[in-house]
Amino acid sequence: MTSTYDRAAGSRLLRQLRESRGWSWTDLARALRGTAQQLRVDALAQVAVPSIQRTIARWESPTGMTVPADRYQALLVHLYARTPAGVVNLDAGSDLDRLVTAFQYLGVSSERIDELRSVVARSAPQGEANLFTMLSPAIHTAAARVLRDPALLDVDLLGRLSAETSTIDQQVGTVPFVRLQLRLSPVAEVFRRLLPDAPVPLRKQTAILAAEAFALAGRLAFETHDDEIAAALYTSAVSTASSQDDARVPVAIRTSHTMVTLYTTNDLAAAGRIAAAAVHEANRSQDLAIRARAYAVHAEICARSGYVRRARAALSRAWINVDRTGSNQEDGRFGTDRLAGFEGVCALYGDDASIAHESLARSVATLTRPRDAVQRGIVSTDLALARLRLGDTRACADLLHEAVDLTAHTGGRVPAQRIRHVRGALRPWHREAFVADLDDHIYDALIGR
């Protein structure tokens, strides 16, 4: 095991590994896609072989500037853990050991390498090459047993699967989205397979938990630009949740789906239809925080569409529900911190920069938890736009610097889109030094890394 950081050496070792098996770039690309199909890493299973070839070429470039992304790391580990004859070999001097050395040269963290080794070690005894090996050992064993005989499904396994979904959700903003997506994929697949044959007493609970997992998987697919997969997962989440007499879950899913639809298609009408459906179902729910979020999302879509009065009416209903819950940023539910951000966005689209600034500043001040990092990046960018509309261009740029740092850390797709929008609004000042500094920061943190 080496601790030397040397990207050129890592790239060279990746090439040597491929050539030692007599593989061309095309051969390795096909092998990686086949492994992706086995592991149900859908985003890569559908990628064309020439595209994967080009990715491999970048890894092996003598400049050593490109490191395999998390999803490719998982595929490479599964691929090289077996000899060309299909025999598992995890020993010192094996292809897997050489791959790990390459990863270390390329700067992959020891924690990530341990995680990858653990996944492969769990798959080896069963001779499995599927995504269930990515589950924790306790869940993997129980899930394998239940998938063979669904009648054995019990609340303990459902609780473990639900806890894993919740843990992954809580790590949004602190762990790369691709890594969270890989961890959640087997959980969502277990739920998908359990749904048709779940025992009747557990069918409703299984459906609700499955819908929550599908929705989070859709969010993660959106963040990693797998838009078709995101749309399919949200469709599954809505249909699964709507089959149960519990309005809370479909409302939460539809509000998330509204914003994903907006940012993937820029189709306000389509987003508006989903938001309206969320409000309709929210009125059946007794969960006031869920209802408040549905109204807030609907308000933003109305404001973006130019329906200022409708936006204000929806915001008023959202505030009524939040005030009744007493919910705030400390309990992790939708509360005053998030709603102030929606109020600020609606004011921006209603051309009231002063109110927008006040609301957005209040929201930013309360979004302090690690879980809030993505949202803080979004609201900081909106606040920057409010500052610009109030005539303070330097303050706008200063706030964008903060948003850039947050977005580089979280990988959030929405704040990145909004940063581009606000930077476009700064175009008249493009010759100013503070804007040039901002451009350098954007390039270094978000584009050139």
Coordinates of C-alpha atoms in Angstrom, one line a residue:
M1 CA 0.0 0.0 0.0
T2 CA 1.4 3.4 -1.0
S3 CA 0.6 6.8 0.4
T4 CA 2.3 8.7 -2.4
Y5 CA 0.1 11.1 -4.3
D6 CA 1.1 10.9 -8.0
R7 CA -1.7 11.3 -10.6
A8 CA 0.6 10.4 -13.5
A9 CA 1.6 7.2 -11.8
G10 CA -2.0 6.4 -11.1
S11 CA -3.0 6.9 -14.7
R12 CA -0.1 4.8 -15.9
L13 CA -1.1 2.0 -13.5
L14 CA -4.7 2.0 -14.8
R15 CA -3.4 1.6 -18.3
Q16 CA -1.1 -1.2 -17.3
L17 CA -4.0 -3.0 -15.6
R18 CA -6.1 -2.8 -18.7
E19 CA -3.3 -3.9 -21.0
S20 CA -2.3 -6.8 -18.7
R21 CA -5.7 -8.3 -19.6
G22 CA -5.2 -7.8 -23.3
W23 CA -8.1 -5.3 -23.3
S24 CA -8.5 -2.3 -25.7
W25 CA -10.3 0.8 -24.6
T26 CA -13.4 -0.7 -26.3
D27 CA -13.0 -4.0 -24.4
L28 CA -12.8 -2.2 -21.0
A29 CA -15.7 0.0 -21.9
R30 CA -17.9 -3.0 -22.7
A31 CA -16.8 -4.7 -19.5
L32 CA -17.6 -1.7 -17.5
R33 CA -21.0 -1.3 -19.1
G34 CA -21.8 -5.0 -18.5
T35 CA -20.8 -4.6 -14.8
A36 CA -23.1 -1.5 -14.6
Q37 CA -26.0 -3.6 -16.0
Q38 CA -25.3 -6.4 -13.4
L39 CA -25.1 -3.8 -10.6
R40 CA -28.1 -1.9 -11.9
V41 CA -26.1 1.4 -12.1
D42 CA -28.7 2.5 -14.6
A43 CA -27.0 5.8 -15.4
L44 CA -23.9 4.0 -16.7
A45 CA -25.6 0.9 -18.0
Q46 CA -27.2 3.1 -20.7
V47 CA -24.1 5.0 -21.7
A48 CA -22.8 4.3 -25.2
V49 CA -19.5 2.4 -25.5
P50 CA -17.7 5.2 -27.4
S51 CA -18.5 7.6 -24.6
I52 CA -17.1 5.3 -21.9
Q53 CA -14.0 4.8 -24.2
R54 CA -13.4 8.5 -24.1
T55 CA -13.7 8.5 -20.3
I56 CA -11.1 5.8 -20.0
A57 CA -8.8 7.7 -22.3
R58 CA -9.0 10.7 -20.0
W59 CA -8.1 8.5 -17.0
E60 CA -5.1 7.1 -18.7
S61 CA -3.9 10.4 -20.1
P62 CA -0.2 11.1 -19.2
T63 CA -1.2 14.4 -17.7
G64 CA -3.2 12.5 -15.0
M65 CA -5.9 15.2 -14.8
T66 CA -9.0 13.0 -14.6
V67 CA -9.8 10.6 -11.8
P68 CA -12.5 7.9 -12.1
A69 CA -15.7 9.2 -10.6
D70 CA -17.4 7.4 -7.7
R71 CA -19.7 5.3 -9.9
Y72 CA -16.8 4.2 -12.1
Q73 CA -14.7 3.4 -9.0
A74 CA -17.3 0.9 -7.9
L75 CA -17.5 -0.7 -11.3
L76 CA -13.7 -0.9 -11.6
V77 CA -13.4 -2.6 -8.2
H78 CA -16.1 -5.2 -9.0
L79 CA -14.4 -5.8 -12.4
Y80 CA -10.8 -6.2 -11.2
A81 CA -11.8 -8.2 -8.1
R82 CA -12.2 -11.2 -10.4
T83 CA -9.6 -12.7 -12.8
P84 CA -10.5 -12.9 -16.5
A85 CA -11.7 -16.5 -15.7
G86 CA -14.2 -15.1 -13.1
V87 CA -12.3 -16.2 -10.0
V88 CA -12.4 -13.8 -7.0
N89 CA -8.9 -12.7 -6.0
L90 CA -8.5 -10.1 -3.3
D91 CA -4.9 -11.0 -2.3
A92 CA -1.8 -8.9 -2.3
G93 CA -0.5 -8.5 -5.8
S94 CA -3.9 -9.1 -7.3
D95 CA -5.4 -6.9 -9.9
L96 CA -7.7 -5.5 -7.2
D97 CA -4.6 -4.7 -5.1
R98 CA -3.0 -2.9 -8.1
L99 CA -6.2 -1.0 -8.7
V100 CA -6.3 0.2 -5.1
T101 CA -2.7 1.4 -5.5
A102 CA -3.7 3.3 -8.6
F103 CA -6.6 4.9 -6.6
Q104 CA -4.2 6.0 -3.9
Y105 CA -1.9 7.6 -6.4
L106 CA -4.9 9.4 -7.8
G107 CA -5.8 10.8 -4.4
V108 CA -8.8 8.6 -3.5
S109 CA -9.3 8.8 0.2
S110 CA -8.4 5.8 2.5
E111 CA -12.0 5.9 3.8
R112 CA -13.4 5.5 0.3
I113 CA -10.9 2.7 -0.5
D114 CA -12.0 0.9 2.7
E115 CA -15.6 1.3 1.6
L116 CA -14.9 -0.2 -1.8
R117 CA -12.9 -3.1 -0.4
S118 CA -15.7 -3.9 2.0
V119 CA -18.3 -4.0 -0.8
V120 CA -16.2 -6.4 -2.8
A121 CA -15.4 -8.6 0.3
R122 CA -19.1 -9.0 1.0
S123 CA -19.8 -10.0 -2.6
A124 CA -17.0 -12.6 -2.8
P125 CA -18.4 -15.4 -0.6
Q126 CA -21.7 -15.5 -2.4
G127 CA -20.1 -15.1 -5.8
E128 CA -22.4 -12.2 -6.4
A129 CA -22.0 -9.3 -8.8
N130 CA -25.0 -7.3 -8.1
L131 CA -25.9 -4.1 -6.3
F132 CA -27.1 -5.8 -3.1
T133 CA -23.5 -6.3 -2.1
M134 CA -23.5 -2.5 -1.5
L135 CA -25.9 -2.9 1.4
S136 CA -24.6 -3.1 4.9
P137 CA -23.9 -6.7 6.0
A138 CA -26.9 -6.9 8.4
I139 CA -29.3 -5.6 5.7
H140 CA -27.7 -7.7 3.0
T141 CA -28.2 -10.9 4.8
A142 CA -31.8 -10.2 5.9
A143 CA -32.7 -8.9 2.4
A144 CA -31.3 -11.9 0.6
R145 CA -33.4 -14.2 2.8
V146 CA -36.6 -12.2 2.4
L147 CA -36.2 -11.8 -1.4
R148 CA -36.0 -15.6 -1.6
D149 CA -39.2 -15.9 0.5
P150 CA -41.2 -12.6 0.7
A151 CA -43.4 -14.2 3.4
L152 CA -40.5 -13.8 5.8
L153 CA -40.6 -10.0 5.5
D154 CA -40.9 -8.4 9.0
V155 CA -40.9 -4.9 10.5
D156 CA -37.3 -5.3 11.5
L157 CA -36.0 -5.4 7.9
L158 CA -38.4 -2.6 6.9
G159 CA -37.1 -0.5 9.8
R160 CA -33.5 -1.2 8.7
L161 CA -34.2 -0.2 5.1
S162 CA -36.1 2.9 6.3
A163 CA -33.3 3.9 8.6
E164 CA -30.8 3.5 5.7
T165 CA -32.9 5.8 3.5
S166 CA -33.1 8.4 6.4
T167 CA -29.4 8.2 7.0
I168 CA -28.6 8.9 3.3
D169 CA -31.1 11.7 3.3
Q170 CA -29.5 13.3 6.3
Q171 CA -26.1 13.2 4.5
V172 CA -27.3 15.3 1.6
G173 CA -25.0 18.3 1.5
T174 CA -22.1 16.5 3.3
V175 CA -21.4 13.5 1.1
P176 CA -21.1 13.6 -2.7
F177 CA -24.5 13.0 -4.4
V178 CA -23.1 10.2 -6.6
R179 CA -21.9 8.3 -3.6
L180 CA -25.3 8.7 -1.9
Q181 CA -27.0 7.6 -5.1
L182 CA -24.8 4.4 -5.2
R183 CA -25.7 3.6 -1.6
L184 CA -29.4 4.2 -2.0
S185 CA -29.8 2.2 -5.3
P186 CA -29.8 -1.2 -3.6
V187 CA -32.3 0.0 -1.0
A188 CA -34.7 1.2 -3.7
E189 CA -34.2 -2.1 -5.6
V190 CA -35.0 -4.2 -2.5
F191 CA -38.2 -2.2 -2.0
R192 CA -39.1 -2.6 -5.7
R193 CA -38.8 -6.3 -5.5
L194 CA -40.7 -6.5 -2.2
L195 CA -43.7 -4.5 -3.3
P196 CA -45.6 -7.1 -5.4
D197 CA -45.4 -9.9 -2.8
A198 CA -45.2 -8.1 0.6
P199 CA -47.4 -9.8 3.2
V200 CA -50.8 -8.2 3.5
P201 CA -50.2 -6.8 7.1
L202 CA -47.0 -5.1 6.0
R203 CA -48.1 -4.0 2.5
K204 CA -49.1 -0.4 3.4
Q205 CA -45.9 0.2 5.4
T206 CA -43.8 -1.3 2.6
A207 CA -45.4 0.9 0.0
I208 CA -45.0 4.1 2.0
L209 CA -41.3 3.4 2.8
A210 CA -40.7 2.3 -0.8
A211 CA -42.2 5.6 -2.1
E212 CA -39.9 7.6 0.2
A213 CA -36.9 5.7 -1.1
F214 CA -37.9 6.1 -4.7
A215 CA -38.4 9.9 -4.2
L216 CA -35.0 10.3 -2.6
A217 CA -33.5 8.3 -5.4
G218 CA -35.2 10.6 -7.9
R219 CA -33.7 13.6 -6.1
L220 CA -30.2 12.1 -6.2
A221 CA -30.6 11.1 -9.8
F222 CA -31.6 14.8 -10.6
E223 CA -28.5 16.1 -8.7
T224 CA -26.2 13.8 -10.8
H225 CA -27.9 14.9 -14.1
D226 CA -29.7 11.5 -14.7
D227 CA -32.9 13.3 -15.6
E228 CA -34.7 10.4 -17.4
I229 CA -34.0 8.1 -14.4
A230 CA -35.1 10.9 -12.0
A231 CA -38.4 11.3 -13.9
A232 CA -39.1 7.5 -13.8
L233 CA -38.3 7.3 -10.1
Y234 CA -40.6 10.1 -9.2
T235 CA -43.4 8.5 -11.3
S236 CA -42.8 5.3 -9.3
A237 CA -42.8 7.2 -6.1
V238 CA -46.1 9.0 -6.8
S239 CA -47.9 5.9 -8.0
T240 CA -46.7 3.8 -5.1
A241 CA -47.5 6.4 -2.5
S242 CA -50.9 7.3 -4.0
S243 CA -52.1 3.7 -3.7
Q244 CA -52.1 4.2 0.1
D245 CA -54.5 6.2 2.2
D246 CA -51.9 8.6 3.5
A247 CA -51.7 12.0 1.9
R248 CA -48.5 13.0 3.7
V249 CA -46.2 11.0 1.6
P250 CA -47.5 11.8 -1.9
V251 CA -47.6 15.5 -1.0
A252 CA -43.9 15.5 0.1
I253 CA -43.0 13.6 -3.1
R254 CA -45.0 16.0 -5.4
T255 CA -43.4 19.1 -3.9
S256 CA -39.9 17.7 -4.5
H257 CA -41.0 16.5 -8.0
T258 CA -42.3 20.0 -8.8
M259 CA -38.9 21.6 -8.3
V260 CA -37.0 18.8 -10.1
T261 CA -39.4 19.2 -13.1
L262 CA -38.8 23.0 -13.1
Y263 CA -35.0 22.7 -13.1
T264 CA -34.8 19.8 -15.6
T265 CA -37.3 21.1 -18.1
N266 CA -37.9 24.8 -17.3
D267 CA -41.5 24.0 -18.0
L268 CA -43.5 26.2 -15.7
A269 CA -46.8 24.8 -16.8
A270 CA -45.8 21.2 -16.0
A271 CA -44.3 22.2 -12.7
G272 CA -47.5 24.1 -11.9
R273 CA -49.6 21.1 -12.5
I274 CA -47.6 19.0 -10.1
A275 CA -47.6 21.8 -7.5
A276 CA -51.4 22.1 -7.8
A277 CA -51.8 18.4 -7.3
A278 CA -49.6 18.6 -4.2
V279 CA -51.8 21.4 -2.8
H280 CA -54.9 19.4 -3.5
E281 CA -53.6 16.4 -1.6
A282 CA -52.1 18.6 1.1
N283 CA -55.6 19.8 2.0
R284 CA -56.4 16.1 3.0
S285 CA -53.3 15.9 5.3
Q286 CA -53.2 16.7 8.9
D287 CA -49.5 17.4 8.7
L288 CA -49.2 21.2 8.9
A289 CA -45.5 21.3 7.9
I290 CA -46.2 19.2 4.8
R291 CA -49.1 21.5 3.9
A292 CA -47.0 24.6 4.4
R293 CA -44.3 23.3 2.1
A294 CA -46.9 22.4 -0.6
Y295 CA -48.3 26.0 -0.5
A296 CA -44.8 27.5 -0.5
V297 CA -43.7 25.5 -3.6
H298 CA -47.0 26.5 -5.3
A299 CA -46.3 30.1 -4.4
E300 CA -42.9 30.1 -6.1
I301 CA -44.3 28.5 -9.3
C302 CA -47.1 31.1 -9.4
A303 CA -44.6 34.0 -8.8
R304 CA -42.3 32.7 -11.6
S305 CA -45.3 32.5 -13.9
G306 CA -46.2 36.1 -13.2
Y307 CA -49.3 35.4 -11.0
V308 CA -48.3 37.6 -8.1
R309 CA -51.7 37.6 -6.3
R310 CA -51.9 33.9 -6.4
A311 CA -48.3 33.7 -5.1
R312 CA -49.2 36.0 -2.2
A313 CA -52.3 34.0 -1.3
A314 CA -50.4 30.7 -1.3
L315 CA -47.6 32.2 0.8
S316 CA -50.2 33.5 3.3
R317 CA -51.6 29.9 3.6
A318 CA -48.1 28.6 4.1
W319 CA -47.4 31.0 6.9
I320 CA -50.7 30.2 8.6
N321 CA -49.7 26.5 8.7
V322 CA -46.1 27.1 9.8
D323 CA -47.3 29.4 12.6
R324 CA -49.7 26.7 13.8
T325 CA -46.9 24.1 13.9
G326 CA -44.4 26.2 15.7
S327 CA -41.9 24.5 13.5
N328 CA -38.4 26.0 13.1
Q329 CA -35.0 25.2 11.9
E330 CA -34.1 23.2 15.0
D331 CA -36.5 20.3 14.5
G332 CA -35.5 19.6 10.9
R333 CA -39.0 20.0 9.4
F334 CA -40.2 22.7 7.0
G335 CA -40.5 25.8 9.1
T336 CA -39.8 29.5 9.2
D337 CA -36.3 29.2 7.9
R338 CA -37.2 27.5 4.7
L339 CA -40.5 29.5 4.2
A340 CA -38.6 32.8 4.5
G341 CA -36.5 31.7 1.5
F342 CA -39.6 31.0 -0.6
E343 CA -41.0 34.4 0.5
G344 CA -37.8 36.0 -0.7
V345 CA -37.9 34.3 -4.1
C346 CA -41.6 35.3 -4.6
A347 CA -40.7 38.9 -3.8
L348 CA -37.8 38.8 -6.3
Y349 CA -40.2 37.7 -9.1
G350 CA -42.7 40.3 -7.8
D351 CA -40.0 43.0 -8.3
D352 CA -39.9 43.9 -4.6
A353 CA -36.1 43.7 -3.9
S354 CA -36.4 45.2 -0.4
I355 CA -38.8 42.6 0.9
A356 CA -36.8 39.9 -0.9
H357 CA -33.6 41.0 0.7
E358 CA -35.1 41.0 4.2
S359 CA -36.7 37.6 3.9
L360 CA -33.7 36.0 2.2
A361 CA -31.2 37.4 4.8
R362 CA -33.4 36.0 7.5
S363 CA -33.4 32.6 5.9
V364 CA -29.7 32.5 5.3
A365 CA -29.0 33.4 9.0
T366 CA -30.9 30.3 10.1
L367 CA -29.7 27.7 7.6
T368 CA -26.7 26.7 9.6
R369 CA -26.9 22.9 9.9
P370 CA -24.8 20.7 7.6
R371 CA -28.0 19.3 6.1
D372 CA -28.9 22.9 5.1
A373 CA -25.8 23.4 3.0
V374 CA -27.5 22.9 -0.4
Q375 CA -30.4 25.2 0.6
R376 CA -28.1 27.8 2.0
G377 CA -26.3 27.9 -1.3
I378 CA -29.6 28.5 -3.1
V379 CA -30.8 31.2 -0.8
S380 CA -27.4 32.9 -0.7
T381 CA -27.5 33.2 -4.5
D382 CA -31.0 34.6 -4.4
L383 CA -29.9 37.1 -1.7
A384 CA -27.0 38.1 -4.1
L385 CA -29.6 38.9 -6.8
A386 CA -31.6 40.9 -4.3
R387 CA -28.4 42.9 -3.4
L388 CA -27.8 43.5 -7.1
R389 CA -31.3 44.8 -7.6
L390 CA -30.8 47.2 -4.7
G391 CA -27.8 48.6 -6.5
D392 CA -25.0 47.0 -4.4
T393 CA -23.0 45.1 -7.1
R394 CA -20.0 44.4 -4.8
A395 CA -22.1 42.9 -2.1
C396 CA -23.8 40.8 -4.8
A397 CA -20.3 39.4 -5.9
D398 CA -19.3 38.8 -2.3
L399 CA -22.4 36.7 -1.6
L400 CA -21.8 34.8 -4.9
H401 CA -18.3 33.9 -3.6
E402 CA -19.9 32.3 -0.6
A403 CA -22.5 30.5 -2.8
V404 CA -19.7 29.2 -5.1
D405 CA -17.9 27.7 -2.1
L406 CA -21.0 26.0 -0.8
T407 CA -21.9 24.7 -4.2
A408 CA -18.4 23.3 -4.8
H409 CA -18.7 21.5 -1.5
T410 CA -22.2 20.1 -1.9
G411 CA -22.3 19.7 -5.7
G412 CA -25.9 21.1 -5.7
R413 CA -27.3 21.4 -9.1
V414 CA -29.9 24.1 -8.4
P415 CA -27.5 26.6 -6.7
A416 CA -25.1 26.1 -9.7
Q417 CA -27.9 27.0 -12.1
R418 CA -28.8 30.1 -10.0
I419 CA -25.2 31.2 -9.8
R420 CA -25.0 31.2 -13.6
H421 CA -28.2 33.2 -13.7
V422 CA -26.9 35.9 -11.2
R423 CA -23.5 36.0 -12.9
G424 CA -25.4 36.8 -16.2
A425 CA -27.1 39.7 -14.4
L426 CA -23.6 41.0 -13.6
R427 CA -22.6 41.2 -17.2
P428 CA -22.7 45.0 -17.4
W429 CA -19.9 45.1 -14.8
H430 CA -17.8 42.4 -16.5
R431 CA -14.8 44.7 -16.8
E432 CA -14.7 45.4 -13.0
A433 CA -11.9 43.6 -11.1
F434 CA -14.3 42.2 -8.5
V435 CA -16.3 40.5 -11.3
A436 CA -13.1 39.1 -12.8
D437 CA -12.2 37.7 -9.4
L438 CA -15.6 36.1 -9.2
D439 CA -15.2 34.5 -12.6
D440 CA -11.8 33.1 -11.6
H441 CA -13.5 31.6 -8.5
I442 CA -16.4 30.1 -10.4
Y443 CA -14.0 28.5 -12.9
D444 CA -11.6 27.1 -10.3
A445 CA -14.3 25.8 -8.0
L446 CA -17.1 24.7 -10.4
I447 CA -15.7 24.3 -13.9
G448 CA -12.0 23.7 -14.0
R449 CA -11.7 21.3 -11.1

